[in-house]
PDB file of C-alpha atoms in Angstrom:
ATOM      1  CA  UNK U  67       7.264  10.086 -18.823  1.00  0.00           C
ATOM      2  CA  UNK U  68       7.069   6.946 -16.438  1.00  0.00           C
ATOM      3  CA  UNK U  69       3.412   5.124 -15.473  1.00  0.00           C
ATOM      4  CA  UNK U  70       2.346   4.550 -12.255  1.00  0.00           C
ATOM      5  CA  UNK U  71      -0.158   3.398 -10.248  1.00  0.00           C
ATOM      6  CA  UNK U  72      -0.194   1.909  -7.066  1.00  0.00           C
ATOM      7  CA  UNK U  73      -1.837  -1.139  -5.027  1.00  0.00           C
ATOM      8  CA  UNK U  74      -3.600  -2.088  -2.034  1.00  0.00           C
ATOM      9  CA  UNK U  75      -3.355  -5.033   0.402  1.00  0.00           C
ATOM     10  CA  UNK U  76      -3.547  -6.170   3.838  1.00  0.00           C
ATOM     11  CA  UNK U  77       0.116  -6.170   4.369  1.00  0.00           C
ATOM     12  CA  UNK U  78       0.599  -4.851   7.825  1.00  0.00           C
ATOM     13  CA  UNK U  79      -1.326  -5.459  10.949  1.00  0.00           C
ATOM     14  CA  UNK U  80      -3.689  -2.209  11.902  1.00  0.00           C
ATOM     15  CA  UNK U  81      -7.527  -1.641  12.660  1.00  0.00           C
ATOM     16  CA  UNK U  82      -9.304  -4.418  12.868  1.00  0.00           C
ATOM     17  CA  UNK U  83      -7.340  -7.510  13.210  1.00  0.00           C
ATOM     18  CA  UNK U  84      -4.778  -4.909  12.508  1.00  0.00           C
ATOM     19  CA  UNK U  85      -5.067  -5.139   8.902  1.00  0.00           C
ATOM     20  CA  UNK U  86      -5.464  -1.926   6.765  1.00  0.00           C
ATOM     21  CA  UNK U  87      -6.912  -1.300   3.370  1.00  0.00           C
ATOM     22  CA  UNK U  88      -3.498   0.946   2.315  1.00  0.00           C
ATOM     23  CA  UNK U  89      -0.393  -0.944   1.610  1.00  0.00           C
ATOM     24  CA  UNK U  90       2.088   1.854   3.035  1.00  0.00           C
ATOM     25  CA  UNK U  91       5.466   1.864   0.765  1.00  0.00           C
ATOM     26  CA  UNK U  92       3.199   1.570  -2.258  1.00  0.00           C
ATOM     27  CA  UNK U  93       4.380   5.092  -3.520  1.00  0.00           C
ATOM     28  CA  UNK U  94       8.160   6.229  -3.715  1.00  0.00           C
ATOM     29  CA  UNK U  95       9.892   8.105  -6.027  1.00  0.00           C
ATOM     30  CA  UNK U  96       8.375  10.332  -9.113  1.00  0.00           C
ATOM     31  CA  UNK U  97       4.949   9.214  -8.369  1.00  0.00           C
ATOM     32  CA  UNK U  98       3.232  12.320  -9.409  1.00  0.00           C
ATOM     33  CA  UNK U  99       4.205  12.196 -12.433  1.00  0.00           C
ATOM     34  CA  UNK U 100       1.952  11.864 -15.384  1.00  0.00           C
ATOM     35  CA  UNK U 101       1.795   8.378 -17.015  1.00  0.00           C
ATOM     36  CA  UNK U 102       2.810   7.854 -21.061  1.00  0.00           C
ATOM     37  CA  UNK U 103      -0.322   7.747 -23.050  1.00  0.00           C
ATOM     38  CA  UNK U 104      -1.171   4.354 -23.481  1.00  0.00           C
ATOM     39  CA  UNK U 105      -1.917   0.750 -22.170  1.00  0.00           C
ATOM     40  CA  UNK U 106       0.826  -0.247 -19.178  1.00  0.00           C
ATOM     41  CA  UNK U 107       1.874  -3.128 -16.767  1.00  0.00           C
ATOM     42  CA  UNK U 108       2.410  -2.128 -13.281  1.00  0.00           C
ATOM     43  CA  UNK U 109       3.930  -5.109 -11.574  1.00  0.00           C
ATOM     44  CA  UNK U 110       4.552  -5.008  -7.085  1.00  0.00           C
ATOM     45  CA  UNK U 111       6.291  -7.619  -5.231  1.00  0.00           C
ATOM     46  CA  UNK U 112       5.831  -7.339  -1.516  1.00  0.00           C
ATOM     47  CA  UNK U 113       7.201  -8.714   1.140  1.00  0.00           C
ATOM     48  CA  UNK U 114       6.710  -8.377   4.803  1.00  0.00           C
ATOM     49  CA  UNK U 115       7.975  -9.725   8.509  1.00  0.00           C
ATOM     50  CA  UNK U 116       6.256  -8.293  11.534  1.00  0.00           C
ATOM     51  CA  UNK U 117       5.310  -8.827  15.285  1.00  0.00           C
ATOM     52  CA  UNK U 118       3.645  -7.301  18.434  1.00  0.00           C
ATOM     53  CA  UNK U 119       4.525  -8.043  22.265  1.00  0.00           C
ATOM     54  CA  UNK U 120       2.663 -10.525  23.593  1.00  0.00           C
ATOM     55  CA  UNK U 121       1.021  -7.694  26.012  1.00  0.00           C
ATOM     56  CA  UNK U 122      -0.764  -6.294  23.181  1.00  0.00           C
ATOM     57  CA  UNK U 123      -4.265  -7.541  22.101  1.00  0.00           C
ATOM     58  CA  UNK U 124      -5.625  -7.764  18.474  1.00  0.00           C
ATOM     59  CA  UNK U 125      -8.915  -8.755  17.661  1.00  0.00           C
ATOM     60  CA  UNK U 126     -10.133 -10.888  14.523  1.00  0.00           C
ATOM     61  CA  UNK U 127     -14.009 -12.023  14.324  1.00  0.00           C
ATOM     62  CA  UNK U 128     -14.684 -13.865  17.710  1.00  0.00           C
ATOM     63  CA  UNK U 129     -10.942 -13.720  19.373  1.00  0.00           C
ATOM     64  CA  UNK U 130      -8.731 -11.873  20.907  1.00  0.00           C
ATOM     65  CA  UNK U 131      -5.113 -12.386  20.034  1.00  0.00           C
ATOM     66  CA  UNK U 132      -1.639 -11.696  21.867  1.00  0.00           C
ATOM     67  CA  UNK U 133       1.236 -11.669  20.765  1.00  0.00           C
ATOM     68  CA  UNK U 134       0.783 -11.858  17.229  1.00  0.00           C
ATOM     69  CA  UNK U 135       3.139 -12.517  14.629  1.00  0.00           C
ATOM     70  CA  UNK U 136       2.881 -11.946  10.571  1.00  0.00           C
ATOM     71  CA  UNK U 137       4.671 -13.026   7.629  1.00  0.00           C
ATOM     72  CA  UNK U 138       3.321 -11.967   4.129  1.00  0.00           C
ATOM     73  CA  UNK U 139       4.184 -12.313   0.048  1.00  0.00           C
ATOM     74  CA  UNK U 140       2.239 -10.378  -2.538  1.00  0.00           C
ATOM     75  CA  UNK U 141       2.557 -10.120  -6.006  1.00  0.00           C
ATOM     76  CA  UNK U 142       0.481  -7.616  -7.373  1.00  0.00           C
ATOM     77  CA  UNK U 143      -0.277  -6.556 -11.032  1.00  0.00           C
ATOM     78  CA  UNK U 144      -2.130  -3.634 -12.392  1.00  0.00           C
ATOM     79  CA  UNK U 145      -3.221  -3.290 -16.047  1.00  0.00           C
ATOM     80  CA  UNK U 146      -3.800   0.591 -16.894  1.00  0.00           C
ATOM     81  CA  UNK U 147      -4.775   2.825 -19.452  1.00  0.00           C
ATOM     82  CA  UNK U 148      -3.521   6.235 -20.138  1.00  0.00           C
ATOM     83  CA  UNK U 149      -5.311   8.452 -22.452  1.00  0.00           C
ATOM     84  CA  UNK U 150      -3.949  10.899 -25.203  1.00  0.00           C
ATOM     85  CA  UNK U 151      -7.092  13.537 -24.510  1.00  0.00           C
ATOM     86  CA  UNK U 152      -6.101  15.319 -21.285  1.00  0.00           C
ATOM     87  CA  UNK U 153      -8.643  16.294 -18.490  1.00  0.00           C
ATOM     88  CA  UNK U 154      -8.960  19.818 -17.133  1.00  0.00           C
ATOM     89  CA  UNK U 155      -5.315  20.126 -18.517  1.00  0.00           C
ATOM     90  CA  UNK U 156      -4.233  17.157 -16.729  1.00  0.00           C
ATOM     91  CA  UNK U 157      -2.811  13.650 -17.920  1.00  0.00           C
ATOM     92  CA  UNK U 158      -6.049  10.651 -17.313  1.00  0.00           C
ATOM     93  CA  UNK U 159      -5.159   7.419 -16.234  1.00  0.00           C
ATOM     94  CA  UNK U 160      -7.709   4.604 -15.037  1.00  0.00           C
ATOM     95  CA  UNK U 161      -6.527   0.392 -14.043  1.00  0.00           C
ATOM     96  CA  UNK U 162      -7.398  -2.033 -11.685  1.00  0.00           C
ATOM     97  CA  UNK U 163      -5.016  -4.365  -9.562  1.00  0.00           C
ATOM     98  CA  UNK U 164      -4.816  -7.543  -8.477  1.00  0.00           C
ATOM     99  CA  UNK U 165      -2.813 -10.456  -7.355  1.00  0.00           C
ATOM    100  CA  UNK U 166      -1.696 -13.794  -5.804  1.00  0.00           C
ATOM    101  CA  UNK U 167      -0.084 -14.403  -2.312  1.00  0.00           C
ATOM    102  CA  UNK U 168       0.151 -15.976   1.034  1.00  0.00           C
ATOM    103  CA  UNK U 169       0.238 -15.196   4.741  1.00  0.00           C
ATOM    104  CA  UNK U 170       1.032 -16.986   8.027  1.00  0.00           C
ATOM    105  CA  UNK U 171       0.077 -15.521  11.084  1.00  0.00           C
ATOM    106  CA  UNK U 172       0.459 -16.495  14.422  1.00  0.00           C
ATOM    107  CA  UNK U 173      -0.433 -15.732  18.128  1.00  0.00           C
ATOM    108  CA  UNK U 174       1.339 -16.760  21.166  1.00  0.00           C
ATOM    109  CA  UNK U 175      -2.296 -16.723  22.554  1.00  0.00           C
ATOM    110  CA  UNK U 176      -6.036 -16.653  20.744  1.00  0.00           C
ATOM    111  CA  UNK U 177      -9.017 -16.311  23.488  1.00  0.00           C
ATOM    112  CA  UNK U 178     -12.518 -16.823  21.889  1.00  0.00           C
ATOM    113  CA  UNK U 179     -16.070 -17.677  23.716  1.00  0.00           C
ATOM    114  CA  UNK U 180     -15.021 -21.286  22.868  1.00  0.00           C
ATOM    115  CA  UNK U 181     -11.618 -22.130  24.322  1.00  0.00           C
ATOM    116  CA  UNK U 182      -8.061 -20.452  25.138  1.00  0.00           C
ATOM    117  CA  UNK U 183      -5.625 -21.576  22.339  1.00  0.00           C
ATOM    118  CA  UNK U 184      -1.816 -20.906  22.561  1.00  0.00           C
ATOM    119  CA  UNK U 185       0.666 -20.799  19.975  1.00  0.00           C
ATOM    120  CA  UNK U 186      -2.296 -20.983  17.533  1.00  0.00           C
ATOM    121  CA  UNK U 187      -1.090 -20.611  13.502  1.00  0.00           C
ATOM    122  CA  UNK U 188      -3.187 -20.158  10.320  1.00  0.00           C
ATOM    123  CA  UNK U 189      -1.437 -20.027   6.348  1.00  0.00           C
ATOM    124  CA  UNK U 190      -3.412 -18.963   3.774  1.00  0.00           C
ATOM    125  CA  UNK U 191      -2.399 -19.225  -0.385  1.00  0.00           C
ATOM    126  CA  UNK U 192      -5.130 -17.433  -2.490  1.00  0.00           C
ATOM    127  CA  UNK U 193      -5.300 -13.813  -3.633  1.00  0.00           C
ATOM    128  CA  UNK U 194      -6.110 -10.182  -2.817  1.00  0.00           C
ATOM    129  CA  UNK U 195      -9.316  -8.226  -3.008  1.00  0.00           C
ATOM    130  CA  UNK U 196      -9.737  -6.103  -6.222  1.00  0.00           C
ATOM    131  CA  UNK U 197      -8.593  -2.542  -6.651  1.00  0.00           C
ATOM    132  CA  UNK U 198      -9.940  -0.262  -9.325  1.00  0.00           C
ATOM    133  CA  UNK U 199      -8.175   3.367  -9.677  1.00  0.00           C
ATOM    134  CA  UNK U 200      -8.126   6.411 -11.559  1.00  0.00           C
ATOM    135  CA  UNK U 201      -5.850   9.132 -11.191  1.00  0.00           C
ATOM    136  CA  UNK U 202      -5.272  12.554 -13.169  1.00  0.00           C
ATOM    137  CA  UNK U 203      -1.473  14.082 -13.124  1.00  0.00           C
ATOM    138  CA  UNK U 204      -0.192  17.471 -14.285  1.00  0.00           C
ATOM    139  CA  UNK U 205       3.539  18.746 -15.797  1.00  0.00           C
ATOM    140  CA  UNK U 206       4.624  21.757 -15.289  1.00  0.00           C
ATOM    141  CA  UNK U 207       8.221  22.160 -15.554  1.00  0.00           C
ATOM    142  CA  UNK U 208      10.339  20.862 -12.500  1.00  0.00           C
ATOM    143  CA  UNK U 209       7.037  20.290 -10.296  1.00  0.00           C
ATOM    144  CA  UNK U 210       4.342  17.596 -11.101  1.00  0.00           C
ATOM    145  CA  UNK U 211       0.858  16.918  -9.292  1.00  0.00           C
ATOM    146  CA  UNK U 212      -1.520  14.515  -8.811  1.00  0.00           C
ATOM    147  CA  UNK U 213      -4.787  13.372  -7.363  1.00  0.00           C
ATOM    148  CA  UNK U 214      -6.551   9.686  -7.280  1.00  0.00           C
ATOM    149  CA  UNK U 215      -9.023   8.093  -6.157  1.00  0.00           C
ATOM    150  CA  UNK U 216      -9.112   4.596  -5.275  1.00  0.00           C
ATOM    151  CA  UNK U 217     -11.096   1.153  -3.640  1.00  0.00           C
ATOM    152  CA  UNK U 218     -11.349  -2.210  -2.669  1.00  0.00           C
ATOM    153  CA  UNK U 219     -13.979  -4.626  -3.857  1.00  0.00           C
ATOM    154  CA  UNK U 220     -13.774  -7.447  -1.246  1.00  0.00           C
ATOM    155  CA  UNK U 221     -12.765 -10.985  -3.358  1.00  0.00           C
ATOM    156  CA  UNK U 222      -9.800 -12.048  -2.025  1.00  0.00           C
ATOM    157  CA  UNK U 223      -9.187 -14.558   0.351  1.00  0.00           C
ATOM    158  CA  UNK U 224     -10.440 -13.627   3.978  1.00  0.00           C
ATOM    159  CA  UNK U 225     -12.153 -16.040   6.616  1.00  0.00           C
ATOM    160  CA  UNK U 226     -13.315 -14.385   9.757  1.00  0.00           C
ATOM    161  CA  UNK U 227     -12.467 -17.110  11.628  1.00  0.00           C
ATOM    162  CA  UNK U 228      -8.799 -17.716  10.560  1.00  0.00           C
ATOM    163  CA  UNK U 229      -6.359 -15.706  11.707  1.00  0.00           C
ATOM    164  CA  UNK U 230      -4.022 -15.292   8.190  1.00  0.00           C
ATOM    165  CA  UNK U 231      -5.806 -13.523   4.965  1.00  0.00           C
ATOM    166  CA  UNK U 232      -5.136 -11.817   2.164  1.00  0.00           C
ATOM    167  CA  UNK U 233      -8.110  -9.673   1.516  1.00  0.00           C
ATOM    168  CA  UNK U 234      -9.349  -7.383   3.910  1.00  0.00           C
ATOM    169  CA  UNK U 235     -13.488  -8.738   4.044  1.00  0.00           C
ATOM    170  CA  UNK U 236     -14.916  -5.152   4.122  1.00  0.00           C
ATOM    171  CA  UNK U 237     -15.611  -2.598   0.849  1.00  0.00           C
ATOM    172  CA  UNK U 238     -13.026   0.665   0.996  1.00  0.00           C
ATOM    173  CA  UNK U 239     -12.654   3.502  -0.421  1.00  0.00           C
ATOM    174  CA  UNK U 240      -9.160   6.014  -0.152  1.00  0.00           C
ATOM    175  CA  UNK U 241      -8.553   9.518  -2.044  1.00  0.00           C
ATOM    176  CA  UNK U 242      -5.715  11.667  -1.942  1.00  0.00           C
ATOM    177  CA  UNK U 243      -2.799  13.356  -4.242  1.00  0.00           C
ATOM    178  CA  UNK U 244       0.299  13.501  -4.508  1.00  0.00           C
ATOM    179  CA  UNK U 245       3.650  16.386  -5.856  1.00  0.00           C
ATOM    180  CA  UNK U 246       7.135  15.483  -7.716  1.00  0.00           C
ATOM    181  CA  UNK U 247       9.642  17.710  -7.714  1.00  0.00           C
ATOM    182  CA  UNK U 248      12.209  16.055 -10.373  1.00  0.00           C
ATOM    183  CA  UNK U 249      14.856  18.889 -11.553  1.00  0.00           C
ATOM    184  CA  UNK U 250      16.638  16.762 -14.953  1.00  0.00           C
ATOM    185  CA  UNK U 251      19.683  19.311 -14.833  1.00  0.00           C
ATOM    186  CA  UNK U 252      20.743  18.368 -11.147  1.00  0.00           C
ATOM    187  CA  UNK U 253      18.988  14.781 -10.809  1.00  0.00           C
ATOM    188  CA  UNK U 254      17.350  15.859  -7.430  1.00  0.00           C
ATOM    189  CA  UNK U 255      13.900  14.273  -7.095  1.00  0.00           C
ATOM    190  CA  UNK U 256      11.349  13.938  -4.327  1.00  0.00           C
ATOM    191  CA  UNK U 257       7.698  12.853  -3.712  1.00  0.00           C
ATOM    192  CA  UNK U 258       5.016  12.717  -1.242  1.00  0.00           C
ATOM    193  CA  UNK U 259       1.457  11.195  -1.434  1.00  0.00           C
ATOM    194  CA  UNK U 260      -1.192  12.160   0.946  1.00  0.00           C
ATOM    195  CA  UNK U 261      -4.704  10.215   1.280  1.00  0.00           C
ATOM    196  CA  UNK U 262      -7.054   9.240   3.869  1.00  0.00           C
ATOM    197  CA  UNK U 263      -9.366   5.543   3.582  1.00  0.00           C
ATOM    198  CA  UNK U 264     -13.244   5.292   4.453  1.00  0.00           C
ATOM    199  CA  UNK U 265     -14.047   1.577   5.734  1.00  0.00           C
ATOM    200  CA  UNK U 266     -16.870   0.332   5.871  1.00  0.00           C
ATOM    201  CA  UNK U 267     -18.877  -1.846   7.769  1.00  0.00           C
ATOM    202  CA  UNK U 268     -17.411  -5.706   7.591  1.00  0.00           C
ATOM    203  CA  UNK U 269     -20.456  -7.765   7.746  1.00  0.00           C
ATOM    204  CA  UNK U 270     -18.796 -11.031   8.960  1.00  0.00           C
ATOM    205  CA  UNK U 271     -17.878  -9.610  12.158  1.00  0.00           C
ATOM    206  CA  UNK U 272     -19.471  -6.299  12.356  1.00  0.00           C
ATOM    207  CA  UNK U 273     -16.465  -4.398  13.177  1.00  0.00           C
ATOM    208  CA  UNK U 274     -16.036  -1.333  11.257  1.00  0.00           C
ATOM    209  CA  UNK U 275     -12.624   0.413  10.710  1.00  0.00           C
ATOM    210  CA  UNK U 276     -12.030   4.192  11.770  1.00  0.00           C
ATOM    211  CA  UNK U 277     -11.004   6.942   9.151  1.00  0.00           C
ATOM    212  CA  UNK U 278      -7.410   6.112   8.073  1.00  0.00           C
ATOM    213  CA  UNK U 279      -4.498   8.726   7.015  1.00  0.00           C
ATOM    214  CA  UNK U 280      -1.142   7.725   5.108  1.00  0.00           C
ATOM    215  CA  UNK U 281       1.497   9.297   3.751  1.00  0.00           C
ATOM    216  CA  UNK U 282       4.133   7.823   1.275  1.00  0.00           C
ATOM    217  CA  UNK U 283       7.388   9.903   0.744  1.00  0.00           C
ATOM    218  CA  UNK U 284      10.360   9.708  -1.376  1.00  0.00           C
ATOM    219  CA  UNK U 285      14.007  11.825  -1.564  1.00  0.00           C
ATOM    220  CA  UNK U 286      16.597  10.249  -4.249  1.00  0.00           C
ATOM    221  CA  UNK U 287      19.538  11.947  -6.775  1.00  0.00           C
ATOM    222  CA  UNK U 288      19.792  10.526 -10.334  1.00  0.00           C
ATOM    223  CA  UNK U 289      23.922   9.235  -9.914  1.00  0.00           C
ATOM    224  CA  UNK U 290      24.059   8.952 -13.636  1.00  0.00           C
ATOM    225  CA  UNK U 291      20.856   9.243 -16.881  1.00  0.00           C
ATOM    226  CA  UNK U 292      19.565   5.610 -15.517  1.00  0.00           C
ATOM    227  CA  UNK U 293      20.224   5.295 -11.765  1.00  0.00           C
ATOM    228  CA  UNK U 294      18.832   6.607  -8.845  1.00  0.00           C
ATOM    229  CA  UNK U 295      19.703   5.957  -5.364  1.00  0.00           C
ATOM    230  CA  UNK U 296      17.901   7.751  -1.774  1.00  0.00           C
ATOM    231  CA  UNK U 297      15.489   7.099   1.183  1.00  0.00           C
ATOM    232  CA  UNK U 298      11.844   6.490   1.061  1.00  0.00           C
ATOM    233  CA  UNK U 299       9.179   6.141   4.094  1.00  0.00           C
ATOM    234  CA  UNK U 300       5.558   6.260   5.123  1.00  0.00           C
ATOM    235  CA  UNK U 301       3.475   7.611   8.243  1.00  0.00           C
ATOM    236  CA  UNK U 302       0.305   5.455   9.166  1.00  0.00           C
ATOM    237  CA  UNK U 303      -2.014   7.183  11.405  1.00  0.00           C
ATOM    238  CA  UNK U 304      -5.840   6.205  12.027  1.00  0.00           C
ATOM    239  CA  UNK U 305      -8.082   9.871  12.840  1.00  0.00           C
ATOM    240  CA  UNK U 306     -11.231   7.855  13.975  1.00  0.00           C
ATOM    241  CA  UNK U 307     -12.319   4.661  16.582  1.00  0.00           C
ATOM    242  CA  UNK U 308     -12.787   1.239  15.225  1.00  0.00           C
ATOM    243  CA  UNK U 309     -16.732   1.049  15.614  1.00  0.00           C
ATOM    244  CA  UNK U 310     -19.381  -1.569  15.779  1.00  0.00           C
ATOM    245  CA  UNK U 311     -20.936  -4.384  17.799  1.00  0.00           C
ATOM    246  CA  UNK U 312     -17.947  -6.409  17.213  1.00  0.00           C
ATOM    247  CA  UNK U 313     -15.308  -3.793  18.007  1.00  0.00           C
ATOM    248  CA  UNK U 314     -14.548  -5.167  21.353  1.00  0.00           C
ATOM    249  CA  UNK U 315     -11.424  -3.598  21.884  1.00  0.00           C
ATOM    250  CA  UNK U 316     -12.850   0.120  22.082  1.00  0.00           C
ATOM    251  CA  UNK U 317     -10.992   2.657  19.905  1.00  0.00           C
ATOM    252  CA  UNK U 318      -8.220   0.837  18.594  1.00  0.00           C
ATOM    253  CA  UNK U 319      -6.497   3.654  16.808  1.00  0.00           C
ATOM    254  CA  UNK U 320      -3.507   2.645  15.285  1.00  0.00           C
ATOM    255  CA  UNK U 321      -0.322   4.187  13.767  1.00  0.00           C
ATOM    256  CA  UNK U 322       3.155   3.372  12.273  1.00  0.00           C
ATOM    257  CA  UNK U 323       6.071   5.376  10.509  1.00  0.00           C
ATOM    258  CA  UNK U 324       8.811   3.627   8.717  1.00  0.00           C
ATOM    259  CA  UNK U 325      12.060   4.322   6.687  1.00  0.00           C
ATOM    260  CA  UNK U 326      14.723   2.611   4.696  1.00  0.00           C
ATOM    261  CA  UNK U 327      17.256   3.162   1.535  1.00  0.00           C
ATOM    262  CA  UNK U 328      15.633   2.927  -2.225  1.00  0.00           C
ATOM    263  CA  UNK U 329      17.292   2.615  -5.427  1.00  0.00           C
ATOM    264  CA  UNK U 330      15.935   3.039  -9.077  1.00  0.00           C
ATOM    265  CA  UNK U 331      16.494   2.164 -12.751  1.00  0.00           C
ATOM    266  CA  UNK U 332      15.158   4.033 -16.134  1.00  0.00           C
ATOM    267  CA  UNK U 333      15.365   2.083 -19.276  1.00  0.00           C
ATOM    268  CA  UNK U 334      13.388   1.587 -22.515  1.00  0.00           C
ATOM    269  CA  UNK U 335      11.773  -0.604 -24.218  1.00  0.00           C
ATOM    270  CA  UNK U 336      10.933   0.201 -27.453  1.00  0.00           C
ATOM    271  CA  UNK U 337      10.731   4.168 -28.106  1.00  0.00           C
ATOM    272  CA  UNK U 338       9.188   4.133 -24.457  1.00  0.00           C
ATOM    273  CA  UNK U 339      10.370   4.295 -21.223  1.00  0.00           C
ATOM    274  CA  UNK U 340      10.496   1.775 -18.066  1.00  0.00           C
ATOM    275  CA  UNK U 341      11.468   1.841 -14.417  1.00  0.00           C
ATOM    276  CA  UNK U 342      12.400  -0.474 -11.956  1.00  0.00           C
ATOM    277  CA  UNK U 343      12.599   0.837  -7.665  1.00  0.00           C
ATOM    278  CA  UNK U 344      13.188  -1.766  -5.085  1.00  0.00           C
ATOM    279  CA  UNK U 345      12.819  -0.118  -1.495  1.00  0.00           C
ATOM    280  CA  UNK U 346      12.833  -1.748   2.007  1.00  0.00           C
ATOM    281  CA  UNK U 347      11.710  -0.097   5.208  1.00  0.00           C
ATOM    282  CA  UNK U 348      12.208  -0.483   8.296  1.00  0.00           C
ATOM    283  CA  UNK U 349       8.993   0.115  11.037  1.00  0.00           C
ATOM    284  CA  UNK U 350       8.589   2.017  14.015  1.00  0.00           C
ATOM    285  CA  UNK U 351       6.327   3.931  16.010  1.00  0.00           C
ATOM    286  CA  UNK U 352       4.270   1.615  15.682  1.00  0.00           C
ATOM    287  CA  UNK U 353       0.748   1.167  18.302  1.00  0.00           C
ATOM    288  CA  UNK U 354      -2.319  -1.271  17.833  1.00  0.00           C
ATOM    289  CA  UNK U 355      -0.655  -3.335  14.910  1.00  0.00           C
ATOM    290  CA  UNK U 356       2.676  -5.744  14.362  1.00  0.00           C
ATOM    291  CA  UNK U 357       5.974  -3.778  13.796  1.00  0.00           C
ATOM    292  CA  UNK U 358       8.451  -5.022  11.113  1.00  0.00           C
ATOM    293  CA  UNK U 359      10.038  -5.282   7.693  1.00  0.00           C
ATOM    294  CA  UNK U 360       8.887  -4.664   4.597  1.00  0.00           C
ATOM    295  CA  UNK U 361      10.417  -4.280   0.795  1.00  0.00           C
ATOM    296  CA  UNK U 362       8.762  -3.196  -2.190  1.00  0.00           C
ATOM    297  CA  UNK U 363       9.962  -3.239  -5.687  1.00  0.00           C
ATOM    298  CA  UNK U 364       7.728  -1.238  -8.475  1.00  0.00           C
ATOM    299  CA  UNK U 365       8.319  -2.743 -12.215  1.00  0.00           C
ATOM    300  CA  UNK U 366       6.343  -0.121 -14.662  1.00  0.00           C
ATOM    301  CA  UNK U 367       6.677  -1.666 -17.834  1.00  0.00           C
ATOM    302  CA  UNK U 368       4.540  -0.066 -21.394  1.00  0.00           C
ATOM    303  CA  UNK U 369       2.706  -1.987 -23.518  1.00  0.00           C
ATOM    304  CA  UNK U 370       2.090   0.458 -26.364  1.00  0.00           C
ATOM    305  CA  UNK U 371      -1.553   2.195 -27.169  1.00  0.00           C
TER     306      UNK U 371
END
């Protein structure tokens, strides 16, 4: 079996500021199904372009931003732990992720109570917040399940006052599961993960995010025992208003759906097994955040019990 977990990250522009607690893309192919017993190394490169019409407003602490534009590298690493006793029949898995990277963002225009700055740019090196999970999977033939539960512990580097960040300066927490189908006589596979994020308040700028829904999805056919090639997506779509004294912008509901081509590799290392996916998507749909490019790669590597 292969071992998974999954990351989150401000990535793309949504809620407040436009930034999200769920990294959509995070989940692709074979993600429900249950990890090798076990201590494992999820690794996540990300890397994402993005931008918004100057017509459309975003806020961050104290201003109000138009035009914004977004360019963002992650590299995120999960240690996990798999145990051999299963749960009500199912296969236990608990890690935490973290990781370095960097963001520039820029607005053709940022209005504050201060002053009217154009063509205003902040960069940002440092890392993300921290995300613990734990997740329980089940086999049974052809069809695989799973459910999670997941947060953010706010570290990382945010500023309420500069426009790039990393982490996302509130406390979150997202739950959700997820179904594989992977047939091994025919090499037809496909996945789906369904959550839904509780914000809460940030304190810096009393702004607090609305109830957030995503959905990760994956189709691919094994070509040969090792490779995989298909299409892979998500759908963004806040259910509830932005809230708080510092939610100027009213509602701010935001949502985005993407696509784009995916291709995967099965190897071993040792007497276990190893995959490597590299996906890129391409956004649209998108309302209250940036629209763009992203690409993904998942390295799942074991590191024995």
């Amino acid at each position: 079996m292969i071992s998974f977990g999954f990351f989150s990250s401000q990535s793309v522009l949504a809620d407040e500021g436009g930034v999200p607690f769920w990294m959509s893309g995070q989940y692709a192919s074979m993600a429900a199904v249950p990890s090798q017993p076990g201590w494992s190394l999820v690794l996540m490169p990300y890397v994402y372009s993005g931008s918004a019409d100057k017509s459309k407003n975003f806020q961050h602490g104290q201003s109000v931003n138009a035009g914004l534009s977004a360019r963002e590298s992650i590299f995120l690493f999960q240690l996990g732990y798999s145990a051999e006793e299963k749960i009500l029949g199912g296969q236990p898995y608990v890690g935490v992720g973290w990781g370095p990277g960097s963001n520039t963002t820029t607005a053709f225009a940022s209005v504050s109570s201060l002053n009217t700055e154009f063509n205003k740019a902040n960069s940002v090196t440092g890392s993300t917040d921290i995300y613990p999970l734990a997740s329980l999977a089940w086999n049974q033939g052809n069809n695989n399940f799973m459910t999670y539960v997941t947060g953010d512990i706010p570290v990382g580097t945010y500023s309420a006052s500069s426009l790039a960040a990393i982490g996302i300066g509130h406390t979150a927490m997202d739950a959700g599961g997820g179904y594989t189908y992977l047939n091994n006589t025919t090499g037809l596979e496909f996945s789906s993960v369904l959550g839904a994020t509780y914000n809460w308040m940030n304190n810096q700028t009393n702004y607090k995010n609305g109830i957030d829904s995503h959905l990760d999805w994956s189709v691919s056919q094994f070509v040969s025992q090792n490779w995989q090639v298909g299409i892979a997506g998500y759908v963004y779509y806040q259910l509830t208003a932005d809230s708080g004294s510092g939610a100027r912008l009213g509602a701010f509901k935001s949502q985005v759906a993407a696509i784009g081509p995916q291709v995967g590799y099965l190897f071993n290392i040792g007497k276990k097994q190893a995959y490597i996916n590299l996906r890129a998507y391409k956004e649209f749909w998108a309302q209250n955040r940036v629209e763009g490019y992203a690409m993904i790669s998942t390295i799942s590597i074991p590191l024995g019990k």
